[in-house]
PDB file of C-alpha atoms in Angstrom:
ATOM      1  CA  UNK A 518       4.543  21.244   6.468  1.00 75.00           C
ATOM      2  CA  UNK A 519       1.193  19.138   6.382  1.00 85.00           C
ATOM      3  CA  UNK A 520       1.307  16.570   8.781  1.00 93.00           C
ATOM      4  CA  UNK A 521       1.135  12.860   7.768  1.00 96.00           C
ATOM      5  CA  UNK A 522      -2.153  11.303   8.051  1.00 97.00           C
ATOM      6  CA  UNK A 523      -2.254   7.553   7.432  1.00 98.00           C
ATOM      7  CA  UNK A 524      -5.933   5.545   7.625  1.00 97.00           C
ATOM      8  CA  UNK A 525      -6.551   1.860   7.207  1.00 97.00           C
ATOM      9  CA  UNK A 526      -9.285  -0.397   5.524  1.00 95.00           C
ATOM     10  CA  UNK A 527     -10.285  -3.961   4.264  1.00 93.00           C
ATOM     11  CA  UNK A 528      -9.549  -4.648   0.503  1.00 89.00           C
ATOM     12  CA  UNK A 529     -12.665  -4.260  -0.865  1.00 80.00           C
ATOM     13  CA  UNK A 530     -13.904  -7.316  -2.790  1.00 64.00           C
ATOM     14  CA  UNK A 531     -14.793  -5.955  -6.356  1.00 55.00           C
ATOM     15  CA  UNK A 532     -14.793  -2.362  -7.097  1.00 50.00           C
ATOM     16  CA  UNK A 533     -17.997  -2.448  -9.014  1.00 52.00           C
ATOM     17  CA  UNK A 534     -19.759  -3.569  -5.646  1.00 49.00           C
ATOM     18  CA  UNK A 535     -17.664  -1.859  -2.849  1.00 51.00           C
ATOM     19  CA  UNK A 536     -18.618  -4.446   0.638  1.00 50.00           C
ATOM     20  CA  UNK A 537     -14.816  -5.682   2.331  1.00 50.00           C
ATOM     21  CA  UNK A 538     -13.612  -8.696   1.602  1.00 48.00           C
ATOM     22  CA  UNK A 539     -12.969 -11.655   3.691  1.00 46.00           C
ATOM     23  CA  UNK A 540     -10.577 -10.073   6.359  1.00 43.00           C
ATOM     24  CA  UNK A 541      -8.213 -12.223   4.796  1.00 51.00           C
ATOM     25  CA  UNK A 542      -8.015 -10.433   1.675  1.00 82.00           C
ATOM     26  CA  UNK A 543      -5.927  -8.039   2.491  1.00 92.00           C
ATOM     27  CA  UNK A 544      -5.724  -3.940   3.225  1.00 95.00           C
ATOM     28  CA  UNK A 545      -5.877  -0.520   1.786  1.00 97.00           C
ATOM     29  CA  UNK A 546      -3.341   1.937   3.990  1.00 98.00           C
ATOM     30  CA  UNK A 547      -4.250   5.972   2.953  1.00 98.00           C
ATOM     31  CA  UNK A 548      -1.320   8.041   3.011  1.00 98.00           C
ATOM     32  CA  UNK A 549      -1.935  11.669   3.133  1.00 98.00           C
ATOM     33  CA  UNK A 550       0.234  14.747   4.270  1.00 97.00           C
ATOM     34  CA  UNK A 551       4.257  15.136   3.356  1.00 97.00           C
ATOM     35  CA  UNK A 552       6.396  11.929   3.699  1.00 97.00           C
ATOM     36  CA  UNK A 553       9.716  12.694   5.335  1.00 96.00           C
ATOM     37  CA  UNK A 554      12.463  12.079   7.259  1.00 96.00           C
ATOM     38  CA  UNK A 555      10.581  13.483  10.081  1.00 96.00           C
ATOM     39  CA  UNK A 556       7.773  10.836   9.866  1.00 97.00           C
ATOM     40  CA  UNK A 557       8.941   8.350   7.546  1.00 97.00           C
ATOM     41  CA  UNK A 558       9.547   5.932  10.122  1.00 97.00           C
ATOM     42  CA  UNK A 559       6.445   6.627  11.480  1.00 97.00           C
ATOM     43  CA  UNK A 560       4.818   5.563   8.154  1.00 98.00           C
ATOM     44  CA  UNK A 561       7.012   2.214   8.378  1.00 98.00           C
ATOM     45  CA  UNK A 562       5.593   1.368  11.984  1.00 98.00           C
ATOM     46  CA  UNK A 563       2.015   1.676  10.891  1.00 98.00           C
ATOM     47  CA  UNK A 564       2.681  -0.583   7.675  1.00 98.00           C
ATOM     48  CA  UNK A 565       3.644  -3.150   9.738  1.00 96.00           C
ATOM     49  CA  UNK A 566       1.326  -3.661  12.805  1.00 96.00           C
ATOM     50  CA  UNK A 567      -1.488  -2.741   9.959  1.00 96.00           C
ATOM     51  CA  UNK A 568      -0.398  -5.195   6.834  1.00 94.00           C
ATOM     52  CA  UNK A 569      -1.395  -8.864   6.635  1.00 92.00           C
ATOM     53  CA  UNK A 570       1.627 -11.003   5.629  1.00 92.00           C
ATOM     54  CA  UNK A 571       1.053 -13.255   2.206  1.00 93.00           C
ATOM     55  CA  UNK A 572      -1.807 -11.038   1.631  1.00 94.00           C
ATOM     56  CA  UNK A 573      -2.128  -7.887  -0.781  1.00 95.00           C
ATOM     57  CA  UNK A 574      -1.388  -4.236   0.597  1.00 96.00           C
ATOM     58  CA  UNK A 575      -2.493  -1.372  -1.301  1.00 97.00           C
ATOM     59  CA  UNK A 576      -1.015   2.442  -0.122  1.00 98.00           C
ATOM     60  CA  UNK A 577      -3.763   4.713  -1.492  1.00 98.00           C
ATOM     61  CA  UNK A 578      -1.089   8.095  -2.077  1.00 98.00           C
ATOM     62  CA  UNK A 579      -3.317   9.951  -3.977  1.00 97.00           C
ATOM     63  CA  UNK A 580      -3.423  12.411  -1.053  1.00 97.00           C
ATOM     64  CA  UNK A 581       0.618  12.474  -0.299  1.00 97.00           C
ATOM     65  CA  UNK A 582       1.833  15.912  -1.611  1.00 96.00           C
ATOM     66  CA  UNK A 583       5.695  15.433  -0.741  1.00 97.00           C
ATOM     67  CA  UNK A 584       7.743  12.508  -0.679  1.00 97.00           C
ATOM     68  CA  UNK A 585      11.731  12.645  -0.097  1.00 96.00           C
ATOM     69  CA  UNK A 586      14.231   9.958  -0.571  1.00 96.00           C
ATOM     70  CA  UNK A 587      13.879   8.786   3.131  1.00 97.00           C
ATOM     71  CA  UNK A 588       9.534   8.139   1.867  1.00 97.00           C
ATOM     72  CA  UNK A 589      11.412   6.078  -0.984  1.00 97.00           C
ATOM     73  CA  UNK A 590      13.222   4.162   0.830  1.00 97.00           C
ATOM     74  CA  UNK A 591      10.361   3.300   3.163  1.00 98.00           C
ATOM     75  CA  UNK A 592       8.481   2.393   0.004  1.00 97.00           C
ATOM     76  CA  UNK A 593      11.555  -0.195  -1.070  1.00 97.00           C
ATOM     77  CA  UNK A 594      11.593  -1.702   1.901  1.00 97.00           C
ATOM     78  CA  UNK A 595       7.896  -2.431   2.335  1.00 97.00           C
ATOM     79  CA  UNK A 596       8.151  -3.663  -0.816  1.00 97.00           C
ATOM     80  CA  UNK A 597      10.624  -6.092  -0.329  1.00 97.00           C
ATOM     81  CA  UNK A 598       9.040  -7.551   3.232  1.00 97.00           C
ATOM     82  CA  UNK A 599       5.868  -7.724   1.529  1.00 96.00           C
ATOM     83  CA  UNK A 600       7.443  -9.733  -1.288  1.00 96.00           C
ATOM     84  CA  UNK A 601       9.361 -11.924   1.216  1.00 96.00           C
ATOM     85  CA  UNK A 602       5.588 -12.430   2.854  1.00 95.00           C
ATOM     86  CA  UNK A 603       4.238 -14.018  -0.530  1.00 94.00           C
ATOM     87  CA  UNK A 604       1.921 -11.147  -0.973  1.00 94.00           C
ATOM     88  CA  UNK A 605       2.054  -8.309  -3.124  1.00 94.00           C
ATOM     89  CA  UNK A 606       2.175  -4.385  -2.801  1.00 96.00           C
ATOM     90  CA  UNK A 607       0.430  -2.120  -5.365  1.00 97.00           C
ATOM     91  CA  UNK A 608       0.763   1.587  -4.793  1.00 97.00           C
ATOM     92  CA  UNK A 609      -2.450   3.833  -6.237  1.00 97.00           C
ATOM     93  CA  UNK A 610      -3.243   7.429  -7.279  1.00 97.00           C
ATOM     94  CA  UNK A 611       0.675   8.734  -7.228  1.00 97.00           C
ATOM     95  CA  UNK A 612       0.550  12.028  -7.513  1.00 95.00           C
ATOM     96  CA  UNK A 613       2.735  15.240  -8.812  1.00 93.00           C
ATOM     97  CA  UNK A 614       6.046  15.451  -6.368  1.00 94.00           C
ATOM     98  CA  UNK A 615       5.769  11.493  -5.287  1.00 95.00           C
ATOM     99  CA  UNK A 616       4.996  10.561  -8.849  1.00 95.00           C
ATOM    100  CA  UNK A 617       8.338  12.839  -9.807  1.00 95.00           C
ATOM    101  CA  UNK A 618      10.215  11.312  -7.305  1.00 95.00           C
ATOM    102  CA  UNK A 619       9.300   7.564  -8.852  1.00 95.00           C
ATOM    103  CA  UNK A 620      10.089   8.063 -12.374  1.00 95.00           C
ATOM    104  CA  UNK A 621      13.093   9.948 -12.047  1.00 96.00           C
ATOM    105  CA  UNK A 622      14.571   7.295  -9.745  1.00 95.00           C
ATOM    106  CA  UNK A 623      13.412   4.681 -12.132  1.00 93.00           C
ATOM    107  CA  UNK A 624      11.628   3.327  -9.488  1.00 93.00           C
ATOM    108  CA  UNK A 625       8.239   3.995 -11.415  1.00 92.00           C
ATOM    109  CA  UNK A 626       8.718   0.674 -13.495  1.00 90.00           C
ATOM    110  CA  UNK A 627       9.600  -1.408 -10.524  1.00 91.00           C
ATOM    111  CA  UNK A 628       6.755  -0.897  -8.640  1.00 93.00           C
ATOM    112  CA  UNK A 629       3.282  -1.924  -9.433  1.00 94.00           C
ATOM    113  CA  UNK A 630       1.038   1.351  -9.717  1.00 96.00           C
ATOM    114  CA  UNK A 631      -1.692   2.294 -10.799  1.00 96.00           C
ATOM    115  CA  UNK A 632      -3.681   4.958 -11.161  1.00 96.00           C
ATOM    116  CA  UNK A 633      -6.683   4.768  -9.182  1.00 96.00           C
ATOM    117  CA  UNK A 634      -7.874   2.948  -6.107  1.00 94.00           C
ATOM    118  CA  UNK A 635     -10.301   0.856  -7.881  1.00 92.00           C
ATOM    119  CA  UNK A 636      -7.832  -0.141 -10.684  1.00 94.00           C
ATOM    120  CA  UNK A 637      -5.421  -1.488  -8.182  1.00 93.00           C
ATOM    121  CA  UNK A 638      -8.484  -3.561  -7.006  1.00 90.00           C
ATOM    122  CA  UNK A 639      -9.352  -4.488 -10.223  1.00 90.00           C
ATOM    123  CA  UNK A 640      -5.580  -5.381 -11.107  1.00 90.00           C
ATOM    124  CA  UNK A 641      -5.483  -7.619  -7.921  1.00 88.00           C
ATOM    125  CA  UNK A 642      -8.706  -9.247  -8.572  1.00 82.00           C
ATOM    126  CA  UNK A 643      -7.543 -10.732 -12.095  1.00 74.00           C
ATOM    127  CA  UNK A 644      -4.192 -11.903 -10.565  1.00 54.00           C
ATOM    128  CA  UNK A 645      -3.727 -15.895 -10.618  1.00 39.00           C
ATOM    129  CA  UNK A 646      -1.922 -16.351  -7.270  1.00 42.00           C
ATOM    130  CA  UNK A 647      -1.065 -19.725  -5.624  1.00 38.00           C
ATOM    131  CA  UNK A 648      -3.487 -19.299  -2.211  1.00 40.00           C
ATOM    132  CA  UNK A 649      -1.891 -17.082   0.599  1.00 40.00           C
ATOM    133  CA  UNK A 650      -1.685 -18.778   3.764  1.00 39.00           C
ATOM    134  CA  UNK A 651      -4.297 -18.664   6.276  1.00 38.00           C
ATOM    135  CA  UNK A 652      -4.129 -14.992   8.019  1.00 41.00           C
ATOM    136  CA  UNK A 653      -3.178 -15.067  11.898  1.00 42.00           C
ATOM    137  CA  UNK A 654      -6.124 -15.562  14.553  1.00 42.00           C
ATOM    138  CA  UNK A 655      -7.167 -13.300  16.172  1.00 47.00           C
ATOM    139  CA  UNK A 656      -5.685 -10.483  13.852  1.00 54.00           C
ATOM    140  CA  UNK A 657      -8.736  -8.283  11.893  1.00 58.00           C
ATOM    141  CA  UNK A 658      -7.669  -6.065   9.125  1.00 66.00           C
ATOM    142  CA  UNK A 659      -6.407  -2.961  10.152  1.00 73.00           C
ATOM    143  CA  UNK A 660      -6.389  -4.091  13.855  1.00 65.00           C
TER     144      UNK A 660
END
């Protein structure tokens, strides 16, 4: 079993220019490794001391290998706080068993994915959104 390795960063402004965003903008969360029922909640914890409610959250999976239905649900549920937040959640570079796992649960065309970092970005910055609230004081991205 590969372990689960899970990395923060600011939303990048613009993918054609790469410098974070106001700290407000919101955060990419790498997942990497198998997703589990051994670590799932693990996964969950991290989400939420490292999201920014009312603000976007990207999970980067392009390195996740496994994902079982315990992974799935964590992915549901994120999805639903983040919703309940105002923000919005955009998974990116789903890969082989996770990707498998998506369609075949229909979950695929629930979810907003896409294939690539940088088109997530791109998705999120041609989005007309009423203006998120301000973030919390005192809270940096990925702090």
């Amino acid at each position: 079993m590969t372990p689960l390795r899970l990395g923060c960063r600011p939303l990048p402004a613009d993918p054609a220019t790469g410098p974070a965003a106001a700290p407000e903008s919101g955060v990419v969360i790498s997942v990497a490794g198998e997703l589990d029922a051994t670590n799932a909640d693990d996964l969950e914890a991290y989400i939420g001391r490292m999201r920014q409610p009312g603000r976007p959250l990207v999970l980067d999976l392009g390195g996740l290998t496994f994902m079982d239905s315990t992974g799935l649900h964590v992915l549901l549920r994120v999805h639903r706080q983040v919703r309940q937040d105002g923000g919005s959640l955009h998974l990116a570079a789903v890969r082989d068993l996770p990707a498998r796992l998506l369609q075949i649960t229909e979950v695929w065309d629930a979810l907003d994915i896409h294939p690539s970092i940088d088109a997530a970005i791109t998705a999120l910055s041609g989005r007309s959104e009423t203006p998120a609230p301000a973030p919390r004081p005192g809270r940096p991205p990925c702090g």
